[in-house]
Amino acid sequence: MKFLDLFAGIGGFRLGMEAAGHECVGFCEIDKFARSSYKAIHDTEGEVEFHDITRVTDESVRGIGRVDVICGGFPCQAFSIAGKRAGFEDTRGTLFFEIARFASILRPKYLFLENVTGLLNHDNGNTFETILGALDELGYDAEWQVFNSKNFGVPQNRERVFIIGHLRGAGGRAIFPFGGVDEEVSQSERHEITTSTLTTRYPESQGAGSYVVEGRKPKKVGNTNPSGRGINGEVYHVNGLIPTLTTNKGEGPKIIQRSHGFNKGGEYEVVPTLTSNSWHENNHLKIYDLHNKRQKDMVGTLTASGHDGNTKTGTFAVDNGYQIRKLTPRECWRLQGFPDWAFDRVAEVNSNSQLYKQAGNSVTVNVIAAIAKRLGDSI
């Protein structure tokens, strides 16, 4: 089916839709840095390209031609639990109605939308009811389901709600509910979509293998901030889920892992690529209180009270063999299901800060691909 990619970002929707055999006819993205990444990944020559969706005229929309699916992860900050939850009072919240405007003109068979789960209960459910009411007035019956990326082959705890709007009288069967990637994607498809994006092999002493994430939760082991608080200082166990990626001021989440033979004998700011089997069994993080030279087991945070009477917090160093580091931009993109070839292209056109933000704003490709496959099967 032919689809239009609204609020396109870096093209996570597009990669997932194309993996399921659908064809993109155009995209809309206001952020110039995201557009640079999108166009580095995708061949957009000859396609419709819009920037500010609020400035796209109805005549321009009609000029797009036939569209079977409108895709859109409409801006979620207005509904996010972590944000102010202003909802439709926020300009970003009203952008949903731009999707409605496009749908009223193009009349696609399906609407394929994504947002944070906070949308469901924002304003005691009134916001979501407004969205459903708008879709109903347009002639679309809606179904929705919450999916967690960790169930689709990536070690990230990321819940999002997906909405499918069905144009009345256009036929097609229900898309939801369904389970994770194991139920919906063949072994060959899973290898291409999941395994190849999450595994990197090194010639020397570097583990390799697919992630197994069923039943896991993010395991926080400490915080690098002096106060012991703050999301940007949280440190997570390497052999577990990463929490939901966010823009996080252009930074990556921090992890702790044992050094590999790959960099034995040296100290590096960035250690080898994250793999699920990089943690050694029965080992624990050790920290030193530099005031007392006393060794401690890992406790709640990486900071604790000092003992010299002159400071409020102690200063600690990670024991030999362990390092704290941020996830690299490449790893954050992998956590969203993007293949390395896509990251290699965007790394040439954008800074690390932008790449972190773009990963945090993106949809998880694997989830999109699984839903897109069911869309294709419903014809």
mmCIF file of C-alpha atoms in Angstrom:
data_model
loop_
_atom_site.group_PDB
_atom_site.id
_atom_site.type_symbol
_atom_site.label_atom_id
_atom_site.label_comp_id
_atom_site.label_asym_id
_atom_site.label_seq_id
_atom_site.Cartn_x
_atom_site.Cartn_y
_atom_site.Cartn_z
ATOM 1 C CA MET A 1 0.000 0.000 0.000
ATOM 2 C CA LYS A 2 1.044 3.621 -0.540
ATOM 3 C CA PHE A 3 1.608 5.641 2.629
ATOM 4 C CA LEU A 4 2.250 9.244 3.637
ATOM 5 C CA ASP A 5 4.750 9.827 6.455
ATOM 6 C CA LEU A 6 3.642 12.746 8.680
ATOM 7 C CA PHE A 7 5.736 14.040 11.599
ATOM 8 C CA ALA A 8 8.322 11.807 9.981
ATOM 9 C CA GLY A 9 11.307 12.497 12.230
ATOM 10 C CA ILE A 10 14.191 10.310 11.096
ATOM 11 C CA GLY A 11 11.975 7.783 9.357
ATOM 12 C CA GLY A 12 11.281 5.028 11.883
ATOM 13 C CA PHE A 13 7.741 4.642 10.576
ATOM 14 C CA ARG A 14 9.066 4.495 7.045
ATOM 15 C CA LEU A 15 11.646 1.779 7.722
ATOM 16 C CA GLY A 16 9.025 -0.379 9.405
ATOM 17 C CA MET A 17 6.423 0.180 6.709
ATOM 18 C CA GLU A 18 8.881 -0.511 3.897
ATOM 19 C CA ALA A 19 10.090 -3.660 5.665
ATOM 20 C CA ALA A 20 6.494 -4.894 5.360
ATOM 21 C CA GLY A 21 6.369 -4.072 1.642
ATOM 22 C CA HIS A 22 4.570 -0.707 1.672
ATOM 23 C CA GLU A 23 5.603 2.272 -0.490
ATOM 24 C CA CYS A 24 6.187 5.846 0.699
ATOM 25 C CA VAL A 25 4.839 8.678 -1.478
ATOM 26 C CA GLY A 26 5.987 11.613 0.638
ATOM 27 C CA PHE A 27 6.855 12.942 4.076
ATOM 28 C CA CYS A 28 6.481 15.954 6.344
ATOM 29 C CA GLU A 29 9.010 16.989 9.004
ATOM 30 C CA ILE A 30 9.618 20.463 10.410
ATOM 31 C CA ASP A 31 12.993 19.887 12.113
ATOM 32 C CA LYS A 32 15.867 20.528 9.713
ATOM 33 C CA PHE A 33 18.260 18.191 11.516
ATOM 34 C CA ALA A 34 15.758 15.334 11.513
ATOM 35 C CA ARG A 35 15.123 15.992 7.809
ATOM 36 C CA SER A 36 18.850 15.711 7.155
ATOM 37 C CA SER A 37 18.907 12.286 8.797
ATOM 38 C CA TYR A 38 15.704 11.205 7.036
ATOM 39 C CA LYS A 39 17.047 12.115 3.609
ATOM 40 C CA ALA A 40 20.408 10.515 4.363
ATOM 41 C CA ILE A 41 18.664 7.210 5.101
ATOM 42 C CA HIS A 42 15.892 7.268 2.507
ATOM 43 C CA ASP A 43 15.808 7.978 -1.209
ATOM 44 C CA THR A 44 13.211 10.756 -1.348
ATOM 45 C CA GLU A 45 13.801 11.885 -4.924
ATOM 46 C CA GLY A 46 10.524 12.507 -6.700
ATOM 47 C CA GLU A 47 8.497 12.342 -3.491
ATOM 48 C CA VAL A 48 6.307 15.001 -1.935
ATOM 49 C CA GLU A 49 8.195 16.872 0.798
ATOM 50 C CA PHE A 50 6.595 19.191 3.346
ATOM 51 C CA HIS A 51 8.142 20.974 6.316
ATOM 52 C CA ASP A 52 5.738 22.908 8.582
ATOM 53 C CA ILE A 53 2.503 20.931 8.429
ATOM 54 C CA THR A 54 0.438 23.945 9.515
ATOM 55 C CA ARG A 55 1.534 25.802 6.377
ATOM 56 C CA VAL A 56 0.627 23.032 3.944
ATOM 57 C CA THR A 57 -2.409 24.168 1.955
ATOM 58 C CA ASP A 58 -5.394 21.961 1.240
ATOM 59 C CA GLU A 59 -4.571 22.288 -2.452
ATOM 60 C CA SER A 60 -1.076 20.899 -1.830
ATOM 61 C CA VAL A 61 -2.559 17.984 0.095
ATOM 62 C CA ARG A 62 -4.898 17.174 -2.807
ATOM 63 C CA GLY A 63 -1.896 17.188 -5.108
ATOM 64 C CA ILE A 64 -0.389 14.197 -3.293
ATOM 65 C CA GLY A 65 -2.753 11.810 -5.060
ATOM 66 C CA ARG A 66 -3.889 8.405 -3.835
ATOM 67 C CA VAL A 67 -2.775 7.399 -0.361
ATOM 68 C CA ASP A 68 -3.786 4.149 1.365
ATOM 69 C CA VAL A 69 -2.272 4.855 4.785
ATOM 70 C CA ILE A 70 -1.412 8.020 6.678
ATOM 71 C CA CYS A 71 1.283 7.360 9.287
ATOM 72 C CA GLY A 72 2.044 9.739 12.103
ATOM 73 C CA GLY A 73 3.697 9.753 15.482
ATOM 74 C CA PHE A 74 2.162 13.130 16.276
ATOM 75 C CA PRO A 75 4.127 15.169 18.836
ATOM 76 C CA CYS A 76 3.780 13.569 22.242
ATOM 77 C CA GLN A 77 5.304 16.147 24.593
ATOM 78 C CA ALA A 78 1.898 17.675 25.282
ATOM 79 C CA PHE A 79 0.594 14.342 26.614
ATOM 80 C CA SER A 80 3.755 12.877 28.168
ATOM 81 C CA ILE A 81 3.805 11.887 31.832
ATOM 82 C CA ALA A 82 7.293 13.412 32.025
ATOM 83 C CA GLY A 83 6.076 16.703 30.541
ATOM 84 C CA LYS A 84 3.531 19.270 31.622
ATOM 85 C CA ARG A 85 0.650 17.296 30.101
ATOM 86 C CA ALA A 86 -0.948 20.403 28.651
ATOM 87 C CA GLY A 87 -2.683 18.299 26.010
ATOM 88 C CA PHE A 88 -4.721 20.218 23.479
ATOM 89 C CA GLU A 89 -3.918 23.473 25.266
ATOM 90 C CA ASP A 90 -0.396 23.028 23.908
ATOM 91 C CA THR A 91 0.233 23.891 20.251
ATOM 92 C CA ARG A 92 1.861 20.501 19.794
ATOM 93 C CA GLY A 93 -1.301 18.839 21.038
ATOM 94 C CA THR A 94 -3.408 20.520 18.386
ATOM 95 C CA LEU A 95 -1.234 19.018 15.649
ATOM 96 C CA PHE A 96 -3.385 15.902 15.803
ATOM 97 C CA PHE A 97 -6.008 17.924 13.975
ATOM 98 C CA GLU A 98 -3.566 18.428 11.111
ATOM 99 C CA ILE A 99 -3.625 14.655 10.663
ATOM 100 C CA ALA A 100 -7.408 14.880 10.691
ATOM 101 C CA ARG A 101 -7.265 17.585 8.013
ATOM 102 C CA PHE A 102 -5.055 15.459 5.763
ATOM 103 C CA ALA A 103 -7.355 12.471 6.319
ATOM 104 C CA SER A 104 -10.465 14.477 5.437
ATOM 105 C CA ILE A 105 -8.921 15.377 2.074
ATOM 106 C CA LEU A 106 -7.062 12.183 1.131
ATOM 107 C CA ARG A 107 -9.513 9.647 2.633
ATOM 108 C CA PRO A 108 -6.943 6.873 3.130
ATOM 109 C CA LYS A 109 -8.129 3.400 4.020
ATOM 110 C CA TYR A 110 -6.092 3.422 7.234
ATOM 111 C CA LEU A 111 -4.672 5.861 9.757
ATOM 112 C CA PHE A 112 -1.658 4.489 11.624
ATOM 113 C CA LEU A 113 -0.845 6.684 14.631
ATOM 114 C CA GLU A 114 1.507 6.517 17.627
ATOM 115 C CA ASN A 115 1.796 8.384 20.910
ATOM 116 C CA VAL A 116 2.842 8.083 24.539
ATOM 117 C CA THR A 117 0.590 6.073 26.835
ATOM 118 C CA GLY A 118 -0.129 9.262 28.784
ATOM 119 C CA LEU A 119 -2.476 10.176 25.959
ATOM 120 C CA LEU A 120 -4.951 7.548 27.163
ATOM 121 C CA ASN A 121 -5.603 9.071 30.578
ATOM 122 C CA HIS A 122 -4.741 12.713 29.968
ATOM 123 C CA ASP A 123 -7.419 14.991 31.420
ATOM 124 C CA ASN A 124 -9.238 11.961 32.842
ATOM 125 C CA GLY A 125 -9.543 10.452 29.395
ATOM 126 C CA ASN A 126 -11.201 13.495 27.818
ATOM 127 C CA THR A 127 -8.301 14.138 25.442
ATOM 128 C CA PHE A 128 -8.379 10.622 24.027
ATOM 129 C CA GLU A 129 -12.170 10.787 23.808
ATOM 130 C CA THR A 130 -11.807 13.973 21.759
ATOM 131 C CA ILE A 131 -9.435 12.202 19.377
ATOM 132 C CA LEU A 132 -11.774 9.233 18.995
ATOM 133 C CA GLY A 133 -14.677 11.604 18.436
ATOM 134 C CA ALA A 134 -12.783 13.455 15.718
ATOM 135 C CA LEU A 135 -11.950 10.180 13.969
ATOM 136 C CA ASP A 136 -15.570 9.086 14.211
ATOM 137 C CA GLU A 137 -16.758 12.309 12.588
ATOM 138 C CA LEU A 138 -14.284 11.724 9.766
ATOM 139 C CA GLY A 139 -15.759 8.272 9.195
ATOM 140 C CA TYR A 140 -13.019 6.218 10.863
ATOM 141 C CA ASP A 141 -13.535 3.422 13.373
ATOM 142 C CA ALA A 142 -10.583 3.272 15.756
ATOM 143 C CA GLU A 143 -8.793 0.475 17.574
ATOM 144 C CA TRP A 144 -5.729 0.817 19.748
ATOM 145 C CA GLN A 145 -3.213 -1.189 21.727
ATOM 146 C CA VAL A 146 -0.240 -0.455 23.983
ATOM 147 C CA PHE A 147 2.998 -2.165 22.962
ATOM 148 C CA ASN A 148 6.342 -2.365 24.750
ATOM 149 C CA SER A 149 9.446 -2.349 22.565
ATOM 150 C CA LYS A 150 11.073 -4.962 24.812
ATOM 151 C CA ASN A 151 8.665 -7.544 23.368
ATOM 152 C CA PHE A 152 9.826 -6.872 19.822
ATOM 153 C CA GLY A 153 13.484 -7.816 19.988
ATOM 154 C CA VAL A 154 15.096 -4.690 21.433
ATOM 155 C CA PRO A 155 16.307 -4.347 25.054
ATOM 156 C CA GLN A 156 14.435 -1.117 25.756
ATOM 157 C CA ASN A 157 11.503 -0.636 28.117
ATOM 158 C CA ARG A 158 9.378 1.669 25.958
ATOM 159 C CA GLU A 159 5.586 1.625 26.069
ATOM 160 C CA ARG A 160 3.628 3.438 23.380
ATOM 161 C CA VAL A 161 0.006 3.398 22.291
ATOM 162 C CA PHE A 162 -0.730 2.670 18.629
ATOM 163 C CA ILE A 163 -4.009 3.656 17.012
ATOM 164 C CA ILE A 164 -5.425 2.248 13.779
ATOM 165 C CA GLY A 165 -8.263 4.128 12.120
ATOM 166 C CA HIS A 166 -10.352 2.125 9.625
ATOM 167 C CA LEU A 167 -12.273 4.029 6.959
ATOM 168 C CA ARG A 168 -15.859 2.804 7.161
ATOM 169 C CA GLY A 169 -16.949 0.797 4.170
ATOM 170 C CA ALA A 170 -13.391 0.237 2.948
ATOM 171 C CA GLY A 171 -13.222 -3.343 4.198
ATOM 172 C CA GLY A 172 -10.296 -4.926 6.013
ATOM 173 C CA ARG A 173 -10.117 -6.771 9.303
ATOM 174 C CA ALA A 174 -9.065 -5.754 12.801
ATOM 175 C CA ILE A 175 -5.333 -5.324 13.370
ATOM 176 C CA PHE A 176 -5.327 -5.568 17.170
ATOM 177 C CA PRO A 177 -4.844 -7.252 19.528
ATOM 178 C CA PHE A 178 -1.709 -9.272 18.937
ATOM 179 C CA GLY A 179 1.472 -10.160 20.769
ATOM 180 C CA GLY A 180 5.183 -9.607 20.224
ATOM 181 C CA VAL A 181 7.591 -10.203 17.402
ATOM 182 C CA ASP A 182 7.902 -13.942 18.037
ATOM 183 C CA GLU A 183 4.277 -14.412 17.042
ATOM 184 C CA GLU A 184 4.179 -12.063 14.104
ATOM 185 C CA VAL A 185 7.483 -12.149 12.234
ATOM 186 C CA SER A 186 9.089 -15.119 10.499
ATOM 187 C CA GLN A 187 12.611 -16.223 11.418
ATOM 188 C CA SER A 188 14.091 -14.717 8.263
ATOM 189 C CA GLU A 189 12.300 -11.402 8.824
ATOM 190 C CA ARG A 190 13.274 -11.392 12.483
ATOM 191 C CA HIS A 191 16.932 -11.911 11.598
ATOM 192 C CA GLU A 192 16.887 -8.979 9.227
ATOM 193 C CA ILE A 193 14.864 -6.609 11.374
ATOM 194 C CA THR A 194 16.133 -7.507 14.833
ATOM 195 C CA THR A 195 19.302 -9.535 15.118
ATOM 196 C CA SER A 196 21.354 -7.655 12.553
ATOM 197 C CA THR A 197 20.639 -4.350 14.267
ATOM 198 C CA LEU A 198 21.540 -5.487 17.765
ATOM 199 C CA THR A 199 24.635 -7.613 17.345
ATOM 200 C CA THR A 200 28.133 -6.461 16.501
ATOM 201 C CA ARG A 201 30.987 -8.941 16.202
ATOM 202 C CA TYR A 202 34.593 -8.167 17.082
ATOM 203 C CA PRO A 203 37.541 -10.327 16.043
ATOM 204 C CA GLU A 204 38.988 -10.398 19.553
ATOM 205 C CA SER A 205 37.333 -11.522 22.769
ATOM 206 C CA GLN A 206 34.068 -9.698 22.142
ATOM 207 C CA GLY A 207 30.839 -11.567 22.769
ATOM 208 C CA ALA A 208 28.072 -11.671 20.215
ATOM 209 C CA GLY A 209 24.476 -12.750 20.144
ATOM 210 C CA SER A 210 20.896 -11.597 20.064
ATOM 211 C CA TYR A 211 19.254 -10.030 23.080
ATOM 212 C CA VAL A 212 16.842 -12.112 25.130
ATOM 213 C CA VAL A 213 14.711 -9.662 27.053
ATOM 214 C CA GLU A 214 11.532 -11.482 28.080
ATOM 215 C CA GLY A 215 10.485 -10.684 31.627
ATOM 216 C CA ARG A 216 13.253 -8.179 32.264
ATOM 217 C CA LYS A 217 12.988 -4.703 33.656
ATOM 218 C CA PRO A 218 15.569 -1.899 33.624
ATOM 219 C CA LYS A 219 18.024 -2.529 36.461
ATOM 220 C CA LYS A 220 19.330 0.720 37.901
ATOM 221 C CA VAL A 221 22.583 0.284 39.803
ATOM 222 C CA GLY A 222 23.471 3.835 40.744
ATOM 223 C CA ASN A 223 23.636 7.534 39.970
ATOM 224 C CA THR A 224 26.704 9.569 39.087
ATOM 225 C CA ASN A 225 25.321 12.921 40.241
ATOM 226 C CA PRO A 226 26.627 14.250 43.591
ATOM 227 C CA SER A 227 23.051 14.421 44.882
ATOM 228 C CA GLY A 228 22.408 10.838 43.844
ATOM 229 C CA ARG A 229 19.405 12.086 41.893
ATOM 230 C CA GLY A 230 18.542 13.087 38.355
ATOM 231 C CA ILE A 231 17.691 11.063 35.265
ATOM 232 C CA ASN A 232 20.830 12.161 33.425
ATOM 233 C CA GLY A 233 23.009 10.563 36.118
ATOM 234 C CA GLU A 234 21.312 7.184 36.387
ATOM 235 C CA VAL A 235 23.431 4.111 35.629
ATOM 236 C CA TYR A 236 21.961 0.814 34.428
ATOM 237 C CA HIS A 237 23.193 -2.771 34.425
ATOM 238 C CA VAL A 238 24.522 -3.712 31.001
ATOM 239 C CA ASN A 239 22.798 -7.108 31.010
ATOM 240 C CA GLY A 240 19.240 -5.852 31.118
ATOM 241 C CA LEU A 241 16.769 -3.469 29.563
ATOM 242 C CA ILE A 242 17.575 0.160 28.929
ATOM 243 C CA PRO A 243 14.818 2.506 30.139
ATOM 244 C CA THR A 244 12.766 4.436 27.614
ATOM 245 C CA LEU A 245 15.043 6.550 25.440
ATOM 246 C CA THR A 246 14.325 10.270 25.662
ATOM 247 C CA THR A 247 15.958 13.342 24.176
ATOM 248 C CA ASN A 248 17.809 13.660 27.550
ATOM 249 C CA LYS A 249 19.559 16.932 26.657
ATOM 250 C CA GLY A 250 21.335 15.230 23.790
ATOM 251 C CA GLU A 251 22.972 12.583 25.991
ATOM 252 C CA GLY A 252 22.788 8.805 26.105
ATOM 253 C CA PRO A 253 21.844 6.633 29.108
ATOM 254 C CA LYS A 254 24.768 5.444 31.231
ATOM 255 C CA ILE A 255 25.611 1.779 31.763
ATOM 256 C CA ILE A 256 28.149 -0.170 33.772
ATOM 257 C CA GLN A 257 29.976 -3.065 32.196
ATOM 258 C CA ARG A 258 33.136 -5.060 32.681
ATOM 259 C CA SER A 259 35.988 -4.137 30.354
ATOM 260 C CA HIS A 260 36.617 -6.587 27.526
ATOM 261 C CA GLY A 261 39.931 -8.026 26.439
ATOM 262 C CA PHE A 262 39.405 -5.703 23.493
ATOM 263 C CA ASN A 263 40.682 -2.763 25.532
ATOM 264 C CA LYS A 264 42.587 -4.557 28.298
ATOM 265 C CA GLY A 265 45.498 -2.550 29.639
ATOM 266 C CA GLY A 266 44.069 0.846 28.758
ATOM 267 C CA GLU A 267 41.468 3.320 29.895
ATOM 268 C CA TYR A 268 38.893 4.551 27.420
ATOM 269 C CA GLU A 269 35.980 6.944 27.692
ATOM 270 C CA VAL A 270 33.940 4.667 25.449
ATOM 271 C CA VAL A 271 34.340 0.916 25.865
ATOM 272 C CA PRO A 272 33.410 -1.711 23.254
ATOM 273 C CA THR A 273 29.951 -1.977 21.793
ATOM 274 C CA LEU A 274 27.172 -3.119 24.112
ATOM 275 C CA THR A 275 26.260 -6.800 23.865
ATOM 276 C CA SER A 276 24.030 -8.888 26.073
ATOM 277 C CA ASN A 277 26.841 -11.249 27.067
ATOM 278 C CA SER A 278 29.384 -8.584 28.004
ATOM 279 C CA TRP A 279 28.620 -8.985 31.734
ATOM 280 C CA HIS A 280 30.519 -11.628 33.667
ATOM 281 C CA GLU A 281 28.567 -13.858 36.003
ATOM 282 C CA ASN A 282 29.027 -13.560 39.793
ATOM 283 C CA ASN A 283 30.870 -10.248 39.572
ATOM 284 C CA HIS A 284 29.809 -7.119 41.433
ATOM 285 C CA LEU A 285 30.639 -3.488 41.042
ATOM 286 C CA LYS A 286 33.189 -2.287 43.577
ATOM 287 C CA ILE A 287 33.704 1.344 44.476
ATOM 288 C CA TYR A 288 36.366 3.051 46.543
ATOM 289 C CA ASP A 289 35.815 5.830 49.015
ATOM 290 C CA LEU A 290 38.813 7.984 48.124
ATOM 291 C CA HIS A 291 38.751 9.668 51.520
ATOM 292 C CA ASN A 292 39.171 6.436 53.507
ATOM 293 C CA LYS A 293 40.652 4.208 50.775
ATOM 294 C CA ARG A 294 37.996 1.741 51.883
ATOM 295 C CA GLN A 295 36.430 -0.632 49.418
ATOM 296 C CA LYS A 296 32.645 -0.934 49.311
ATOM 297 C CA ASP A 297 30.088 -3.020 47.536
ATOM 298 C CA MET A 298 27.688 -1.230 45.262
ATOM 299 C CA VAL A 299 24.760 0.346 47.082
ATOM 300 C CA GLY A 300 21.866 2.533 45.979
ATOM 301 C CA THR A 301 23.894 5.176 44.202
ATOM 302 C CA LEU A 302 27.456 5.830 43.179
ATOM 303 C CA THR A 303 27.751 8.574 45.767
ATOM 304 C CA ALA A 304 27.584 8.366 49.552
ATOM 305 C CA SER A 305 28.472 10.405 52.616
ATOM 306 C CA GLY A 306 32.144 11.293 52.961
ATOM 307 C CA HIS A 307 34.098 10.626 56.111
ATOM 308 C CA ASP A 308 36.717 13.369 56.263
ATOM 309 C CA GLY A 309 34.402 15.911 57.875
ATOM 310 C CA ASN A 310 35.039 18.496 55.181
ATOM 311 C CA THR A 311 32.650 17.394 52.455
ATOM 312 C CA LYS A 312 29.010 16.379 52.277
ATOM 313 C CA THR A 313 29.563 13.679 49.692
ATOM 314 C CA GLY A 314 32.296 11.180 49.088
ATOM 315 C CA THR A 315 34.305 10.822 45.910
ATOM 316 C CA PHE A 316 34.335 7.383 44.369
ATOM 317 C CA ALA A 317 36.100 5.560 41.589
ATOM 318 C CA VAL A 318 35.017 2.424 39.784
ATOM 319 C CA ASP A 319 37.109 -0.644 40.629
ATOM 320 C CA ASN A 320 39.527 -2.057 38.059
ATOM 321 C CA GLY A 321 37.776 -4.031 35.377
ATOM 322 C CA TYR A 322 34.558 -1.980 35.403
ATOM 323 C CA GLN A 323 33.619 1.252 33.720
ATOM 324 C CA ILE A 324 30.657 3.585 33.636
ATOM 325 C CA ARG A 325 29.914 4.988 30.237
ATOM 326 C CA LYS A 326 27.132 6.495 28.215
ATOM 327 C CA LEU A 327 25.480 4.489 25.511
ATOM 328 C CA THR A 328 26.859 5.654 22.204
ATOM 329 C CA PRO A 329 24.555 7.263 19.624
ATOM 330 C CA ARG A 330 24.896 4.118 17.502
ATOM 331 C CA GLU A 331 23.677 1.945 20.382
ATOM 332 C CA CYS A 332 20.716 4.248 21.005
ATOM 333 C CA TRP A 333 19.755 3.930 17.348
ATOM 334 C CA ARG A 334 20.061 0.152 17.614
ATOM 335 C CA LEU A 335 17.766 0.245 20.637
ATOM 336 C CA GLN A 336 15.164 1.774 18.323
ATOM 337 C CA GLY A 337 15.682 -0.967 15.736
ATOM 338 C CA PHE A 338 17.677 1.033 13.193
ATOM 339 C CA PRO A 339 20.267 -0.930 11.192
ATOM 340 C CA ASP A 340 23.898 0.141 11.296
ATOM 341 C CA TRP A 341 23.915 1.186 7.652
ATOM 342 C CA ALA A 342 21.277 3.804 8.478
ATOM 343 C CA PHE A 343 23.285 5.118 11.416
ATOM 344 C CA ASP A 344 26.456 5.268 9.325
ATOM 345 C CA ARG A 345 24.674 7.614 6.929
ATOM 346 C CA VAL A 346 23.217 9.943 9.541
ATOM 347 C CA ALA A 347 26.505 10.122 11.451
ATOM 348 C CA GLU A 348 27.929 11.942 8.439
ATOM 349 C CA VAL A 349 25.314 14.697 8.516
ATOM 350 C CA ASN A 350 24.499 15.279 12.209
ATOM 351 C CA SER A 351 26.240 15.792 15.554
ATOM 352 C CA ASN A 352 26.169 13.263 18.381
ATOM 353 C CA SER A 353 23.873 15.561 20.342
ATOM 354 C CA GLN A 354 21.345 15.557 17.506
ATOM 355 C CA LEU A 355 21.682 11.796 17.052
ATOM 356 C CA TYR A 356 20.865 11.170 20.726
ATOM 357 C CA LYS A 357 17.815 13.433 20.504
ATOM 358 C CA GLN A 358 16.642 11.835 17.279
ATOM 359 C CA ALA A 359 16.848 8.345 18.742
ATOM 360 C CA GLY A 360 14.836 9.455 21.768
ATOM 361 C CA ASN A 361 12.144 11.017 19.595
ATOM 362 C CA SER A 362 11.845 8.096 17.192
ATOM 363 C CA VAL A 363 9.470 5.165 17.088
ATOM 364 C CA THR A 364 10.882 1.653 17.438
ATOM 365 C CA VAL A 365 11.204 0.249 13.917
ATOM 366 C CA ASN A 366 10.507 -3.348 14.966
ATOM 367 C CA VAL A 367 7.120 -2.472 16.448
ATOM 368 C CA ILE A 368 6.124 -0.518 13.341
ATOM 369 C CA ALA A 369 7.186 -3.410 11.097
ATOM 370 C CA ALA A 370 5.065 -5.919 13.031
ATOM 371 C CA ILE A 371 1.959 -3.723 12.843
ATOM 372 C CA ALA A 372 2.636 -2.827 9.197
ATOM 373 C CA LYS A 373 2.782 -6.506 8.309
ATOM 374 C CA ARG A 374 -0.687 -7.012 9.757
ATOM 375 C CA LEU A 375 -1.925 -3.994 7.817
ATOM 376 C CA GLY A 376 -0.725 -5.643 4.625
ATOM 377 C CA ASP A 377 -2.288 -8.962 5.581
ATOM 378 C CA SER A 378 -5.645 -7.295 6.256
ATOM 379 C CA ILE A 379 -6.220 -6.322 2.624
#
